[in-house]
Amino acid sequence: MLLKRVISAAVLLPVVLALFVLGGWPYALLIVGVTLLAGLEFARMFHRLGLRVSAPLLLLLILAWESGALGESSIWPLSSATIMVLVVSLWTLFQVSRRPDLGNASTTWALLLAGGTYIGLGGARLISLRDGPDGLWWLLTTCFVVWIGDSAAYIVGRRIGRHKIAPTISPGKSWEGYAAQVLSGPLSGLLLAYLSRQFPGGGVGLTSGQGLILGIVVSVLCPAGDFLVSMMKRDVAVKDTGTLIPGHGGVLDRLDSILWAAILGEMLATLFA
């Protein structure tokens, strides 16, 4: 398993970083693509419980939220997302009217709105984070804080993890691993902020204070994204959201913390702008 994880990371990471650097439409298409794949995994997971989560509607809702980050208008994403909320609601009512015996209609409706909004908002923030001032370095710092923190938590948790954080949600997560993740966050943020000032790529880079605060906030809060997806997987009784990435599971498994981190990173980037 560990060998598969390393090989997958070695193959995918250079491609992802190259698209990060390119930015623009190549990067936006990457984010749209992976979030749509995550949406498909979300829908398929709950199909296992017999819930009729419409994958096409879920994907359209994700795109509706991300559409604002792809253009200049700040009104369009709210308008398109509002329309999609109405469409999802009408579709659910239509299904119930055709099949009065259809169970869990309210749950299906809620899952469509929650899944599409959560994944779509995270994807939109990933796109807008890259497009902002010094966007490349805000994006790189945010993602590397997550990736380094995940690795630190995995290694420390496997070696000395004894005290479980929430065994009913994610039995493998320990306080020792979380401590390693939180400690790595500020260090990762400071390191990436320093590198951003050496190779700013047309910007001024991040200050040490910005890197430190970003590292602390992301490392402390983004594990909640991991727990959220773990909660879903536990309800559905699956180990991974998918099998697309050998050794890592599905796309949603890899985006769980990144979606949270992107929202937090974009908020901080806007605050410091």
Coordinates of C-alpha atoms in Angstrom, one line a residue:
M1 CA 0.0 0.0 0.0
L2 CA 2.8 2.5 0.9
L3 CA 4.6 1.7 -2.3
K4 CA 1.5 2.4 -4.3
R5 CA 1.0 5.7 -2.5
V6 CA 4.5 6.8 -3.3
I7 CA 4.4 5.8 -6.9
S8 CA 1.0 7.5 -7.5
A9 CA 2.3 10.7 -5.8
A10 CA 5.5 10.6 -7.9
V11 CA 3.5 10.4 -11.1
L12 CA 0.7 12.8 -10.3
L13 CA 2.5 15.5 -8.3
P14 CA 4.7 16.9 -11.1
V15 CA 1.7 17.1 -13.4
V16 CA -0.4 18.9 -10.7
L17 CA 2.4 21.3 -9.9
A18 CA 3.0 22.1 -13.6
L19 CA -0.7 23.1 -13.9
F20 CA -0.4 25.1 -10.7
V21 CA 2.4 27.1 -12.3
L22 CA 0.7 27.5 -15.6
G23 CA -2.5 28.8 -14.1
G24 CA -5.2 30.2 -16.3
W25 CA -7.5 27.8 -18.2
P26 CA -5.2 24.7 -17.8
Y27 CA -5.4 25.0 -14.1
A28 CA -9.1 25.9 -14.0
L29 CA -9.8 22.8 -16.1
L30 CA -7.8 20.7 -13.7
I31 CA -9.9 21.9 -10.8
V32 CA -13.2 21.6 -12.6
G33 CA -12.2 18.1 -13.7
V34 CA -11.2 16.8 -10.3
T35 CA -14.2 18.3 -8.5
L36 CA -16.6 16.7 -11.1
L37 CA -14.9 13.3 -10.5
A38 CA -15.3 13.9 -6.8
G39 CA -19.0 14.7 -7.3
L40 CA -19.4 11.4 -9.2
E41 CA -17.8 9.5 -6.3
F42 CA -20.1 11.3 -3.9
A43 CA -23.2 10.3 -5.8
R44 CA -22.0 6.7 -6.3
M45 CA -21.2 6.3 -2.6
F46 CA -24.8 7.1 -1.6
H47 CA -26.2 4.9 -4.3
R48 CA -24.9 2.0 -2.2
L49 CA -27.6 3.0 0.4
G50 CA -30.3 3.0 -2.2
L51 CA -30.5 6.8 -2.3
R52 CA -31.3 8.2 -5.8
V53 CA -28.7 11.0 -5.8
S54 CA -28.8 12.4 -9.3
A55 CA -25.2 12.6 -10.6
P56 CA -26.0 15.0 -13.5
L57 CA -27.8 17.4 -11.2
L58 CA -25.0 17.2 -8.6
L59 CA -22.4 18.0 -11.3
L60 CA -24.4 20.9 -12.6
L61 CA -24.6 22.3 -9.1
I62 CA -20.9 22.0 -8.7
L63 CA -20.4 23.8 -12.0
A64 CA -22.8 26.5 -11.0
W65 CA -20.8 27.4 -7.9
E66 CA -17.5 27.3 -9.8
S67 CA -18.8 29.3 -12.7
G68 CA -18.2 32.6 -10.9
A69 CA -14.5 31.9 -10.4
L70 CA -14.2 31.3 -14.1
G71 CA -15.5 34.7 -15.1
E72 CA -15.5 38.3 -14.0
S73 CA -19.1 38.6 -12.6
S74 CA -19.7 38.2 -8.9
I75 CA -23.5 38.0 -9.5
W76 CA -23.5 35.0 -11.9
P77 CA -22.4 32.3 -9.5
L78 CA -25.2 33.2 -7.0
S79 CA -27.8 33.4 -9.8
S80 CA -26.8 30.1 -11.3
A81 CA -26.5 28.3 -8.0
T82 CA -29.9 29.7 -6.9
I83 CA -31.4 28.3 -10.1
M84 CA -29.8 24.9 -9.5
V85 CA -31.2 24.8 -6.0
L86 CA -34.6 25.3 -7.5
V87 CA -34.0 22.7 -10.2
V88 CA -32.8 20.1 -7.6
S89 CA -35.9 20.9 -5.5
L90 CA -38.3 20.6 -8.4
W91 CA -36.6 17.4 -9.6
T92 CA -37.1 15.8 -6.1
L93 CA -40.7 16.8 -6.0
F94 CA -41.3 15.4 -9.5
Q95 CA -39.7 12.1 -8.5
V96 CA -41.9 11.9 -5.4
S97 CA -45.1 12.7 -7.4
R98 CA -44.3 9.9 -9.8
R99 CA -43.5 7.5 -7.1
P100 CA -45.3 8.2 -3.9
D101 CA -43.7 5.1 -2.3
L102 CA -40.2 6.6 -2.9
G103 CA -38.4 6.6 0.4
N104 CA -35.8 9.0 1.8
A105 CA -36.7 11.8 -0.7
S106 CA -35.8 14.5 1.9
T107 CA -32.5 12.8 2.5
T108 CA -31.7 12.6 -1.2
W109 CA -32.7 16.3 -1.7
A110 CA -30.4 17.3 1.2
L111 CA -27.5 15.2 -0.1
L112 CA -27.7 16.8 -3.5
L113 CA -27.6 20.3 -2.2
A114 CA -25.0 19.6 0.4
G115 CA -22.6 17.6 -1.8
G116 CA -22.9 20.0 -4.8
T117 CA -22.5 23.1 -2.6
Y118 CA -19.6 21.8 -0.6
I119 CA -17.6 20.5 -3.5
G120 CA -18.5 23.4 -5.7
L121 CA -17.6 26.1 -3.2
G122 CA -14.3 24.4 -2.5
G123 CA -13.5 24.2 -6.2
A124 CA -14.4 27.8 -6.7
R125 CA -12.1 28.9 -3.9
L126 CA -9.3 26.8 -5.4
I127 CA -9.7 28.7 -8.7
S128 CA -10.0 32.1 -7.2
L129 CA -7.1 31.6 -4.9
R130 CA -4.8 31.0 -7.8
D131 CA -6.1 34.0 -9.7
G132 CA -5.5 36.5 -6.9
P133 CA -2.4 38.6 -6.1
D134 CA 0.6 36.3 -5.6
G135 CA -2.0 33.5 -6.2
L136 CA 0.6 30.9 -7.2
W137 CA 2.3 31.1 -3.8
W138 CA -0.9 31.3 -1.8
L139 CA -2.0 28.2 -3.6
L140 CA 1.3 26.3 -3.2
T141 CA 1.6 27.3 0.4
T142 CA -1.9 26.2 1.2
C143 CA -1.6 22.9 -0.5
F144 CA 1.9 22.0 0.8
V145 CA 0.8 22.8 4.4
V146 CA -1.9 20.2 3.8
W147 CA 0.3 17.6 2.1
I148 CA 3.2 17.9 4.5
G149 CA 0.8 17.9 7.4
D150 CA -1.0 14.8 6.1
S151 CA 2.4 13.0 5.7
A152 CA 3.5 14.0 9.2
A153 CA 0.2 12.8 10.7
Y154 CA 0.4 9.5 8.8
I155 CA 4.0 8.7 9.9
V156 CA 3.7 9.8 13.5
G157 CA 0.2 8.3 13.9
R158 CA 1.4 4.9 12.6
R159 CA 4.5 4.9 14.8
I160 CA 3.3 6.2 18.1
G161 CA -0.4 7.0 17.8
R162 CA -2.2 5.7 20.8
H163 CA -4.9 8.2 21.7
K164 CA -7.7 8.3 19.1
I165 CA -9.4 11.6 18.3
A166 CA -12.8 10.3 17.1
P167 CA -12.7 6.5 16.8
T168 CA -16.4 6.3 15.8
I169 CA -15.7 8.5 12.7
S170 CA -12.1 7.7 11.8
P171 CA -10.4 5.0 13.9
G172 CA -6.9 5.6 12.4
K173 CA -6.6 9.3 13.4
S174 CA -4.7 9.9 16.6
W175 CA -4.0 13.0 18.7
E176 CA -0.3 12.3 18.3
G177 CA -0.6 12.4 14.5
Y178 CA -2.7 15.6 14.8
A179 CA -0.1 17.2 16.9
A180 CA 2.5 16.4 14.3
Q181 CA 0.3 17.9 11.6
V182 CA -0.3 21.1 13.7
L183 CA 3.4 21.5 14.4
S184 CA 4.4 21.0 10.8
G185 CA 1.9 23.6 9.6
P186 CA 3.7 26.8 10.8
L187 CA 7.1 25.4 9.7
S188 CA 5.7 24.6 6.2
G189 CA 4.1 28.0 6.0
L190 CA 7.3 29.8 6.9
L191 CA 9.3 27.8 4.5
L192 CA 7.0 28.4 1.5
A193 CA 6.7 32.1 2.4
Y194 CA 10.5 32.3 2.3
L195 CA 10.7 30.5 -1.0
S196 CA 8.0 32.8 -2.4
R197 CA 10.2 35.8 -1.8
Q198 CA 13.2 34.1 -3.5
F199 CA 11.2 33.1 -6.6
P200 CA 8.1 35.4 -6.6
G201 CA 7.2 34.9 -10.2
G202 CA 6.2 38.4 -10.9
G203 CA 4.7 39.1 -7.4
V204 CA 6.2 40.1 -4.1
G205 CA 5.6 36.8 -2.4
L206 CA 4.2 36.0 1.1
T207 CA 5.6 37.6 4.2
S208 CA 6.7 35.4 7.1
G209 CA 3.7 36.5 9.1
Q210 CA 1.3 35.5 6.3
G211 CA 3.0 32.1 5.9
L212 CA 2.9 31.5 9.6
I213 CA -0.7 32.4 10.0
L214 CA -1.7 30.4 7.0
G215 CA 0.2 27.4 8.2
I216 CA -1.4 27.6 11.7
V217 CA -5.0 28.1 10.5
V218 CA -4.8 25.4 7.8
S219 CA -3.1 22.8 9.8
V220 CA -5.4 23.3 12.8
L221 CA -8.7 23.3 10.9
C222 CA -8.4 21.4 7.6
P223 CA -8.3 17.9 9.2
A224 CA -12.0 18.5 9.8
G225 CA -12.5 18.1 6.0
D226 CA -10.9 14.6 6.4
F227 CA -13.2 13.7 9.2
L228 CA -16.2 14.9 7.2
V229 CA -15.5 12.6 4.3
S230 CA -14.6 9.8 6.8
M231 CA -18.1 10.3 8.4
M232 CA -19.7 9.8 5.0
K233 CA -17.7 6.7 4.2
R234 CA -18.5 5.2 7.6
D235 CA -22.3 5.8 6.9
V236 CA -21.9 4.1 3.5
A237 CA -19.6 1.4 4.9
V238 CA -16.8 1.9 2.3
K239 CA -13.0 2.3 2.9
D240 CA -12.5 4.8 0.1
T241 CA -14.7 7.1 -2.0
G242 CA -13.3 5.5 -5.1
T243 CA -10.4 3.5 -6.6
L244 CA -9.1 5.9 -9.3
I245 CA -5.8 6.7 -7.6
P246 CA -3.8 3.5 -6.6
G247 CA -2.9 3.6 -2.9
H248 CA -4.9 6.7 -2.2
G249 CA -8.4 5.7 -3.0
G250 CA -10.7 8.1 -4.8
V251 CA -10.4 11.8 -5.9
L252 CA -12.7 12.9 -3.0
D253 CA -10.3 11.1 -0.6
R254 CA -7.5 13.4 -1.9
L255 CA -9.6 16.6 -1.9
D256 CA -11.2 16.2 1.5
S257 CA -8.7 18.5 3.4
I258 CA -7.8 20.5 0.3
L259 CA -11.4 21.8 -0.1
W260 CA -11.3 23.1 3.5
A261 CA -7.8 24.5 3.1
A262 CA -8.8 26.3 -0.1
I263 CA -11.7 28.1 1.5
L264 CA -9.5 29.1 4.5
G265 CA -6.5 30.1 2.2
E266 CA -8.7 32.3 0.0
M267 CA -10.2 34.0 3.0
L268 CA -6.8 34.8 4.4
A269 CA -5.5 35.9 1.0
T270 CA -8.4 38.3 0.7
L271 CA -7.9 39.6 4.2
F272 CA -4.2 40.3 3.6
A273 CA -4.7 41.8 0.1

